[in-house]
Tab-separated table of N, CA and C in Angstrom:
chain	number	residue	atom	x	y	z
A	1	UNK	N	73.217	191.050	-135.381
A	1	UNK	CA	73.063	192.325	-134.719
A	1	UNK	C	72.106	192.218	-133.537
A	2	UNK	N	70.870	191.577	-133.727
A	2	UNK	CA	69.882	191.266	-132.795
A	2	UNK	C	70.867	190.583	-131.277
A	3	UNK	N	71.634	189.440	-131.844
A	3	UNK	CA	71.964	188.464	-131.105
A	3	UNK	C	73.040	189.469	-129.926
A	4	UNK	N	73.719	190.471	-130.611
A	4	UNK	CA	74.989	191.581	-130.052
A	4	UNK	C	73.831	192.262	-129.120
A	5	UNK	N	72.837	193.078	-129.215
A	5	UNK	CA	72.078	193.341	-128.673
A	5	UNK	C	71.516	192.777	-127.197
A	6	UNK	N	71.215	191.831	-127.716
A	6	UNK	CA	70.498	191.162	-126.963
A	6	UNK	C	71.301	190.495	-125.331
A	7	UNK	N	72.756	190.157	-126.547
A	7	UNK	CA	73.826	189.731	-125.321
A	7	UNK	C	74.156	191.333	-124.446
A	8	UNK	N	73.966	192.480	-125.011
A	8	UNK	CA	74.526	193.549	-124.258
A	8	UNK	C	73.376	193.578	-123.200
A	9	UNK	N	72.141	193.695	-123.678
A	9	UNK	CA	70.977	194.145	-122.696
A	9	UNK	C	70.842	192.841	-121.264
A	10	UNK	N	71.600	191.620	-121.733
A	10	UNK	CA	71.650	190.848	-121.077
A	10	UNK	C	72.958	190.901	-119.822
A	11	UNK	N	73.723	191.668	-120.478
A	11	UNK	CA	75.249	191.882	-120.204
A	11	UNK	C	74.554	192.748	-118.706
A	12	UNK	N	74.478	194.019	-118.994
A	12	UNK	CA	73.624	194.819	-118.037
A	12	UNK	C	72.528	194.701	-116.885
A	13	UNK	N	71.525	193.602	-117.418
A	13	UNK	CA	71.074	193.371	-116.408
A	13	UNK	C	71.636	192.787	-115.746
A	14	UNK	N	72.435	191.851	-115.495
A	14	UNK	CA	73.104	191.327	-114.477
A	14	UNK	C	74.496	192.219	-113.812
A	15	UNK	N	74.839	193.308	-114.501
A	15	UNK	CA	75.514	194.028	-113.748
A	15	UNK	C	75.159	194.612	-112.675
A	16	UNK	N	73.753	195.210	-113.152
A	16	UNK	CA	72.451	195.920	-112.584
A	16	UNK	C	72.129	195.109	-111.423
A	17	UNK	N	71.970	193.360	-111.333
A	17	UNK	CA	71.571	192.921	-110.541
A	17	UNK	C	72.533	192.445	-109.617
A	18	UNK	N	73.573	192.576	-109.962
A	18	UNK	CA	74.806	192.405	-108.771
A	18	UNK	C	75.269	193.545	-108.001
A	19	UNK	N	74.898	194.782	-108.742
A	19	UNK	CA	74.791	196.378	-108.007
A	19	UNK	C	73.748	196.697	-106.990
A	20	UNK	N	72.765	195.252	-107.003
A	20	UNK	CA	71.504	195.955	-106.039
A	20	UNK	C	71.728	195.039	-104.847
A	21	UNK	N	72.178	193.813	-105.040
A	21	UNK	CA	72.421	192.845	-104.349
A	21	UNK	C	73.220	193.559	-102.962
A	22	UNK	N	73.125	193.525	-101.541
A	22	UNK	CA	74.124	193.656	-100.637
A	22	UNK	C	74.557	192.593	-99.784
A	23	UNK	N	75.586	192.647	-99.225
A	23	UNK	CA	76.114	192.051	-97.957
A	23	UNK	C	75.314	192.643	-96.949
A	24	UNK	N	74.819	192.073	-95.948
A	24	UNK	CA	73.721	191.715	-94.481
A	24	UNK	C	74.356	191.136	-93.637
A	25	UNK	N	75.234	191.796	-92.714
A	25	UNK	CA	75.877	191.453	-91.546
A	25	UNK	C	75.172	191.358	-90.469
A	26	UNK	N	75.625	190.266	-89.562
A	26	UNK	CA	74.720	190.318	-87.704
A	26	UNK	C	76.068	189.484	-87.201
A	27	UNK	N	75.807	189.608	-85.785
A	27	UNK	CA	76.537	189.268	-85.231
A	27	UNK	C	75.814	189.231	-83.755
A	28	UNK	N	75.406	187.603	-83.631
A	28	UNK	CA	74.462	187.751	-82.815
A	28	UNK	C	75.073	186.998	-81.074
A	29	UNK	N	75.818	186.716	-79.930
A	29	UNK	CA	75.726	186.451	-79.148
A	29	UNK	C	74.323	185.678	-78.702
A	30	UNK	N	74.894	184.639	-78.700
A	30	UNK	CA	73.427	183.084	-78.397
A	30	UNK	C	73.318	183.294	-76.549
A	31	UNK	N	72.506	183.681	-75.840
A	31	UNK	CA	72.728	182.805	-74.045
A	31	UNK	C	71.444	183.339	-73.554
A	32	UNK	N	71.307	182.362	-72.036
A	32	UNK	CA	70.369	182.334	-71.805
A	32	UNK	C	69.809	183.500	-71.491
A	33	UNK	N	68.258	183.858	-71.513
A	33	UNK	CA	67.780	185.243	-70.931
A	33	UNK	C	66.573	184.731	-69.948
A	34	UNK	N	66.605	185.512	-69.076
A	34	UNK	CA	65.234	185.058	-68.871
A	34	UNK	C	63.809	185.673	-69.517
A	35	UNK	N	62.417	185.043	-69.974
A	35	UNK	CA	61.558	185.982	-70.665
A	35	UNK	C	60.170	184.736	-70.152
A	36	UNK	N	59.179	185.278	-71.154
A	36	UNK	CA	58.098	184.564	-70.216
A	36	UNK	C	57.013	184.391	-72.087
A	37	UNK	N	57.816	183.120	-72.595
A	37	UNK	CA	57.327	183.070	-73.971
A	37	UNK	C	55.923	182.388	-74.272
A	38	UNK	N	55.305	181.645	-72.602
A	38	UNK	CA	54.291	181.275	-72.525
A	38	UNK	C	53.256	181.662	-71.185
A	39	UNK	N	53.960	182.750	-70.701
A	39	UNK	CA	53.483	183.196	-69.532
A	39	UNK	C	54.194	183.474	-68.444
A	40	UNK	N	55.096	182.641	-68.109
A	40	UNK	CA	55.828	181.541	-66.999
A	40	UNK	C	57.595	182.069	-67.269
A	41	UNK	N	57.629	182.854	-66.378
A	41	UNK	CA	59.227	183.192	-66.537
A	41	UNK	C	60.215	181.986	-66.165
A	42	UNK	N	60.839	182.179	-67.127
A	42	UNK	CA	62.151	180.942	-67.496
A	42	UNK	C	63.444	181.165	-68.022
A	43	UNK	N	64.533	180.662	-67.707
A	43	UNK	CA	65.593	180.657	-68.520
A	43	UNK	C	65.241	180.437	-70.177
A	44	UNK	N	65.301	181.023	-71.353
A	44	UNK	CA	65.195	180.490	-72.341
A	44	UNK	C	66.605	180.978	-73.640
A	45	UNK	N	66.593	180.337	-74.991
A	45	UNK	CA	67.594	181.219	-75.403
A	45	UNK	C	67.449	182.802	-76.455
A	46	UNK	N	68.704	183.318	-75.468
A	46	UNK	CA	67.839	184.621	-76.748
A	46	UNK	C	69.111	185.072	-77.002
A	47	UNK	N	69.403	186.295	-77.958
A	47	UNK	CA	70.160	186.784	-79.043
A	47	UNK	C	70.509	188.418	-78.540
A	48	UNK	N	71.856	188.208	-78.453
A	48	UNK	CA	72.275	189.638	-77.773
A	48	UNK	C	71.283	190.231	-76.776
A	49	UNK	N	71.221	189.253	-75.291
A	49	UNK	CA	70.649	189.184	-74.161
A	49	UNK	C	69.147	189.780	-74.361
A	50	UNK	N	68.371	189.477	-75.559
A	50	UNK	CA	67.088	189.865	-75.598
A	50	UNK	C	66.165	188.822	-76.432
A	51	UNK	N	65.055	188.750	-75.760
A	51	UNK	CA	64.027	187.484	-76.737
A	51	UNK	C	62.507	188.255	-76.496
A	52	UNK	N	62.230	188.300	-77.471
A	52	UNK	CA	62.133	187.120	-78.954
A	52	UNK	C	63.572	187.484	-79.774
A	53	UNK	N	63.896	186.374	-80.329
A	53	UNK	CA	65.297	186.952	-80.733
A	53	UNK	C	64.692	187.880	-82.507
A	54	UNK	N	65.950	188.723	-82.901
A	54	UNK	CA	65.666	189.780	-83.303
A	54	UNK	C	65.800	188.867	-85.011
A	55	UNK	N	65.217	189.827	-85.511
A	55	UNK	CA	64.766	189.677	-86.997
A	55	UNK	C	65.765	189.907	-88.423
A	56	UNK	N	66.119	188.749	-89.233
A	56	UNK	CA	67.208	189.218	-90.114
A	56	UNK	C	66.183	189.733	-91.650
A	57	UNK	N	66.800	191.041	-91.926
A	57	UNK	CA	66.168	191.855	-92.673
A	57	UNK	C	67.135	191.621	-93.883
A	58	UNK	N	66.907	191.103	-95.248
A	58	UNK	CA	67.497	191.152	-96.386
A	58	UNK	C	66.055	190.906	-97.493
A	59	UNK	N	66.701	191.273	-98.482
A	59	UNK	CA	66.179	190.961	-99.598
A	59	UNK	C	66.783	189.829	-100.320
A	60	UNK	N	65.776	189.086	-101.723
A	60	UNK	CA	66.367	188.400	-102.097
A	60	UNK	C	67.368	188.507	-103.260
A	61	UNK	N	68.445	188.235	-103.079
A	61	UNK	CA	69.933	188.364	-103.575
A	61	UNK	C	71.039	188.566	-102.859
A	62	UNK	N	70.553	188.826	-101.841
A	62	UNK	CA	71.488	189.344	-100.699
A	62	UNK	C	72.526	188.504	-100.189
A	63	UNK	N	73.238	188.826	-99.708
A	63	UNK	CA	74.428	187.856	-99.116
A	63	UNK	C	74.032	187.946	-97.371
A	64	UNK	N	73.778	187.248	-96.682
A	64	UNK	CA	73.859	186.960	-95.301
A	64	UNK	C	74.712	186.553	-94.725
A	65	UNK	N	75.567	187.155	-94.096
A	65	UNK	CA	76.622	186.973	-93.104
A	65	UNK	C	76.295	186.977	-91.914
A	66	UNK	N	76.269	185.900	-90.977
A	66	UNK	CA	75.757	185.851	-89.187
A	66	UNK	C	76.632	185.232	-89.048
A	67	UNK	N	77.412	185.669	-87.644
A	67	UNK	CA	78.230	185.334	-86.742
A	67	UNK	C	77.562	184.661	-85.766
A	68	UNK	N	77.180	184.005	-84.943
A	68	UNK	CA	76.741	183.330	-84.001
A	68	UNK	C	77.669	182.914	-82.940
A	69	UNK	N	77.989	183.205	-81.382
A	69	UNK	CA	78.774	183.335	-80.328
A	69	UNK	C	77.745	182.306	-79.389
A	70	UNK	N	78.554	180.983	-79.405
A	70	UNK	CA	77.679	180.499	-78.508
A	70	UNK	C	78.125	180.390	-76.950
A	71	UNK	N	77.674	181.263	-76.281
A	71	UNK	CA	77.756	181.822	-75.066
A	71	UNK	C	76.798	181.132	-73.801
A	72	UNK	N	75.721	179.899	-74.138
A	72	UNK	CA	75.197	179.452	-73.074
A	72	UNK	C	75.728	178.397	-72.200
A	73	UNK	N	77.231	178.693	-71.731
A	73	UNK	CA	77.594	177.439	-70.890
A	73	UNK	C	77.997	176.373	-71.439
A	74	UNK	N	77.279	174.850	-70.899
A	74	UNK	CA	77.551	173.967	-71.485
A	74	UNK	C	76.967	173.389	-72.203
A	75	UNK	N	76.043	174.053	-73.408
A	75	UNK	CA	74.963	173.491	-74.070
A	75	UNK	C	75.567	174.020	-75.639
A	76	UNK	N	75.695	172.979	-76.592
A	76	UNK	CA	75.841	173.291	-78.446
A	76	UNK	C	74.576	173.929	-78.766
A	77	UNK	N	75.078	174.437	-79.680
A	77	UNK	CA	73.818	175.250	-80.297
A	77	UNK	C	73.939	175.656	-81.760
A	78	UNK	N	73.054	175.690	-82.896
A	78	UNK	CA	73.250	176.073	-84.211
A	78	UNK	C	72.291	176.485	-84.415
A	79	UNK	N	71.964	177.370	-85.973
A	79	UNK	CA	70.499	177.923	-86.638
A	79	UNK	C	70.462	177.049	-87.375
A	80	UNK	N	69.562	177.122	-87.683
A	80	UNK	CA	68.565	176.119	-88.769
A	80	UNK	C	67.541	177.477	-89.909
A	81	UNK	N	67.777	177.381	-90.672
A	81	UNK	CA	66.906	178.247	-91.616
A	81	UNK	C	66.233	178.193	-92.411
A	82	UNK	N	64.478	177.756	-92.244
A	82	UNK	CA	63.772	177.377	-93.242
A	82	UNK	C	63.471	177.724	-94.168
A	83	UNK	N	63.176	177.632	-95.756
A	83	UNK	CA	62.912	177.840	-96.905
A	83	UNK	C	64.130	178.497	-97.311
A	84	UNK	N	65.215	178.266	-96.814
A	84	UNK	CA	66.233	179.321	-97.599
A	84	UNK	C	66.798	178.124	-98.613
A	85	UNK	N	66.870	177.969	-99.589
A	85	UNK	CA	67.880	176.877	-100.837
A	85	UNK	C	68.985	176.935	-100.893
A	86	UNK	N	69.680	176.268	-99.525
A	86	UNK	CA	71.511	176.877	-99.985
A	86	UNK	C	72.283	176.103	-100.978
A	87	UNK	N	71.921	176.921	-101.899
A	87	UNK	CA	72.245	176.907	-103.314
A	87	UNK	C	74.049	176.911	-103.095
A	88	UNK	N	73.963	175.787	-103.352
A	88	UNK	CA	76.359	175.796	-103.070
A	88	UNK	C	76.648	175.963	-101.672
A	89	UNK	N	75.617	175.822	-100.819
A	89	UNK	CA	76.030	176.300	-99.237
A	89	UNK	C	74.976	175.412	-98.627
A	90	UNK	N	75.210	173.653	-98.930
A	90	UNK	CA	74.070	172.998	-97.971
A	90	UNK	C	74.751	173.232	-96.389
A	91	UNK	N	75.769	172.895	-96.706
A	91	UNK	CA	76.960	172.436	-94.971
A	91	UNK	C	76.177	174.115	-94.369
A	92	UNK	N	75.436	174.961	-94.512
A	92	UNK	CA	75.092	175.929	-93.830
A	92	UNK	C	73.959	176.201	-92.791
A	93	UNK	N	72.789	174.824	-93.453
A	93	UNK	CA	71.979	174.544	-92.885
A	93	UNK	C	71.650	173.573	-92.967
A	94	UNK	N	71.124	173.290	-91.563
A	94	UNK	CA	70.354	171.828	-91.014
A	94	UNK	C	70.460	171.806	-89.516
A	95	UNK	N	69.636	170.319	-89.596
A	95	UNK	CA	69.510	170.042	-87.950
A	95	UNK	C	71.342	169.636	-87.415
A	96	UNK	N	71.230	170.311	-86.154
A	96	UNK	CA	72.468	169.774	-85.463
A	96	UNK	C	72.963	168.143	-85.688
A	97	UNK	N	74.217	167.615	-85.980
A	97	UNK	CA	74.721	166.415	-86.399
A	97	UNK	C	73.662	165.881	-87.463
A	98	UNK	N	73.085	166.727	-88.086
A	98	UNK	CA	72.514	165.682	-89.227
A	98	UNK	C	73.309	166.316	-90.310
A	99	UNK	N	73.349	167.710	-90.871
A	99	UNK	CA	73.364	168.542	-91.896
A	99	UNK	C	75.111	169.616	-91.546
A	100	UNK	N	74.877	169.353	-90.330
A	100	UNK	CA	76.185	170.679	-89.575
A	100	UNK	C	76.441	170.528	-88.581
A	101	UNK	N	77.514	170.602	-87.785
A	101	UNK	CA	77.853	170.403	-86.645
A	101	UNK	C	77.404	171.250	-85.663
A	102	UNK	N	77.160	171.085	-84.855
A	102	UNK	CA	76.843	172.138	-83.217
A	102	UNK	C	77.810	172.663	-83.080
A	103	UNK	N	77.865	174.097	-82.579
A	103	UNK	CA	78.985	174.956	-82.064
A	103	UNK	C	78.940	174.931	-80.715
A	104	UNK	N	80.124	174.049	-80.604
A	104	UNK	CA	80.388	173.972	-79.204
A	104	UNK	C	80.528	175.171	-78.276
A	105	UNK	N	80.393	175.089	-76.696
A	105	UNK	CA	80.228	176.500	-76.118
A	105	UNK	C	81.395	176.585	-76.173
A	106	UNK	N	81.467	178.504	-75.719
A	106	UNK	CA	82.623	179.286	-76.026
A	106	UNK	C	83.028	179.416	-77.578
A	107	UNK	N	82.344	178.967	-78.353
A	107	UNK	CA	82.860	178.929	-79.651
A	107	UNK	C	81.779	179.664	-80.957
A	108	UNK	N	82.805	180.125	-81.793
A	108	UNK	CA	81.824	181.144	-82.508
A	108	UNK	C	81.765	180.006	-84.611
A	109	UNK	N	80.620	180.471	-84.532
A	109	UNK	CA	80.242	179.969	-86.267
A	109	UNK	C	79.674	181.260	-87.308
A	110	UNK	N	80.356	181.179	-88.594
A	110	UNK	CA	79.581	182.225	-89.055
A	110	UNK	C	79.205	181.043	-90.455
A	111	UNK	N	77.967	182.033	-90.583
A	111	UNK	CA	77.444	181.488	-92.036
A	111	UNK	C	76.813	182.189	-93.216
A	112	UNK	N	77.132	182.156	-94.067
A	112	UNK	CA	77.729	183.168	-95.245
A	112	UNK	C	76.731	182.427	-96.281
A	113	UNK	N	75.596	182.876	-96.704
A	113	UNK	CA	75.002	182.269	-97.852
A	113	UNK	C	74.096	183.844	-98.608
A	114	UNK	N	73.517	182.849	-99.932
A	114	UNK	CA	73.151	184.169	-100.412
A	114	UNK	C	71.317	183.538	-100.285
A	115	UNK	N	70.417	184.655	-100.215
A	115	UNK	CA	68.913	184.768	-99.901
A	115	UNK	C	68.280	184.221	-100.818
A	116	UNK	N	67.712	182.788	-101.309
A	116	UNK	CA	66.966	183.088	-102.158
A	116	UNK	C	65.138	183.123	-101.758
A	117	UNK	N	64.687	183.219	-101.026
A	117	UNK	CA	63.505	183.357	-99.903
A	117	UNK	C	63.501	183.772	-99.269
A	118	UNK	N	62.039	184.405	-98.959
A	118	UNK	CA	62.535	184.711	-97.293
A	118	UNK	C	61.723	184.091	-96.231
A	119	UNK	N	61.470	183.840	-95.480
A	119	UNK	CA	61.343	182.775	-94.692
A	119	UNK	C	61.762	182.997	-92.664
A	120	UNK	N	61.664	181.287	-92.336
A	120	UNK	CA	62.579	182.199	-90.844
A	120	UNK	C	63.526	180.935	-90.150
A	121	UNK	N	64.105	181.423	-89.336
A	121	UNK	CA	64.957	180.530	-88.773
A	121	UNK	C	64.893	180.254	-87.324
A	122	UNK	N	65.337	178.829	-86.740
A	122	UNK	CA	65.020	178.454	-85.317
A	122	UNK	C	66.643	178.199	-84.728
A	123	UNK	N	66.534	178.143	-83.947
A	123	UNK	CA	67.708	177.334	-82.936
A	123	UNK	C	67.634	175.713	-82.213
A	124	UNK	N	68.544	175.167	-82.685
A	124	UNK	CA	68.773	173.819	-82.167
A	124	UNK	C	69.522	173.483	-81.130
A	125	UNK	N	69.607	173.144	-80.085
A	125	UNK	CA	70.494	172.270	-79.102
A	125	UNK	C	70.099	170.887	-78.876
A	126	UNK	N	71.103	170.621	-77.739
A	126	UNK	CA	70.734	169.132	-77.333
A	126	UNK	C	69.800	169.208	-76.127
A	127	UNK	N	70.152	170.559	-75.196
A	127	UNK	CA	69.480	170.411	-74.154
A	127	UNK	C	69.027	171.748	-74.030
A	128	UNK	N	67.763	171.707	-73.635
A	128	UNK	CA	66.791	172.866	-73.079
A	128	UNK	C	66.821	173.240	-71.568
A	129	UNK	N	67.975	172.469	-70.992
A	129	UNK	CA	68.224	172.973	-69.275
A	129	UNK	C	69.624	174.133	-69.471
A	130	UNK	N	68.931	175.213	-68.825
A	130	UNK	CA	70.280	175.915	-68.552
A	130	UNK	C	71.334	176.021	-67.792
């Protein structure tokens, strides 16, 4: 009886915890902007034509969905996302040609993992000339 119990209260919380859990959509356009991140106005890259690029807001359980549009010309580009554990989703993160391929320009990547940290993420290319 304990054991029936115990499996129900167990049953529930995880219903409970897949009911709180959401999907976290972005859809971010990668290209150059100009901004002045050390003083000194420059071409640099930013996220739906604005930098500092903007902030992904989830909790942990969440599902993260980002689209990424890489729009700077002739330069690859990918995220990199620290402390996140892609738990069943390594191919999601890493450095360019080590972990995941670069998204070539004109070309869009999405990446679909679930939160278990929170933490932050950078951008990789090959080249820093625009």
């Amino acid at each position: 009886m304990i054991q029936l119990r115990l499996c129900s209260v167990l049953g529930l919380l995880l219903l409970a915890s897949s009911a709180i859990a959401a999907t976290v959509s972005y859809d971010w356009d990668v290209t150059w902007v100009n901004a002045s991140p050390d003083g000194f106005e420059r071409p640099v890259i930013g996220i739906n034509g604005a930098w500092p690029c903007p902030t992904i807001a989830a909790n942990v359980g969440d599902t993260i969905v980002l689209t990424i549009n890489n729009l700077l010309g002739n330069e690859t580009t990918g995220i990199h996302f620290h402390g996140i554990d892609q738990i069943n989703t390594s191919w999601m993160d890493g450095a360019n040609g080590v972990a995941q391929c670069s998204v070539p320009p004109n070309s869009s990547i999405t990446y679909r993992f679930l939160t278990t940290l929170m933490t932050w993420a950078n951008t990789r290319m090959v080249s820093e000339d625009p």
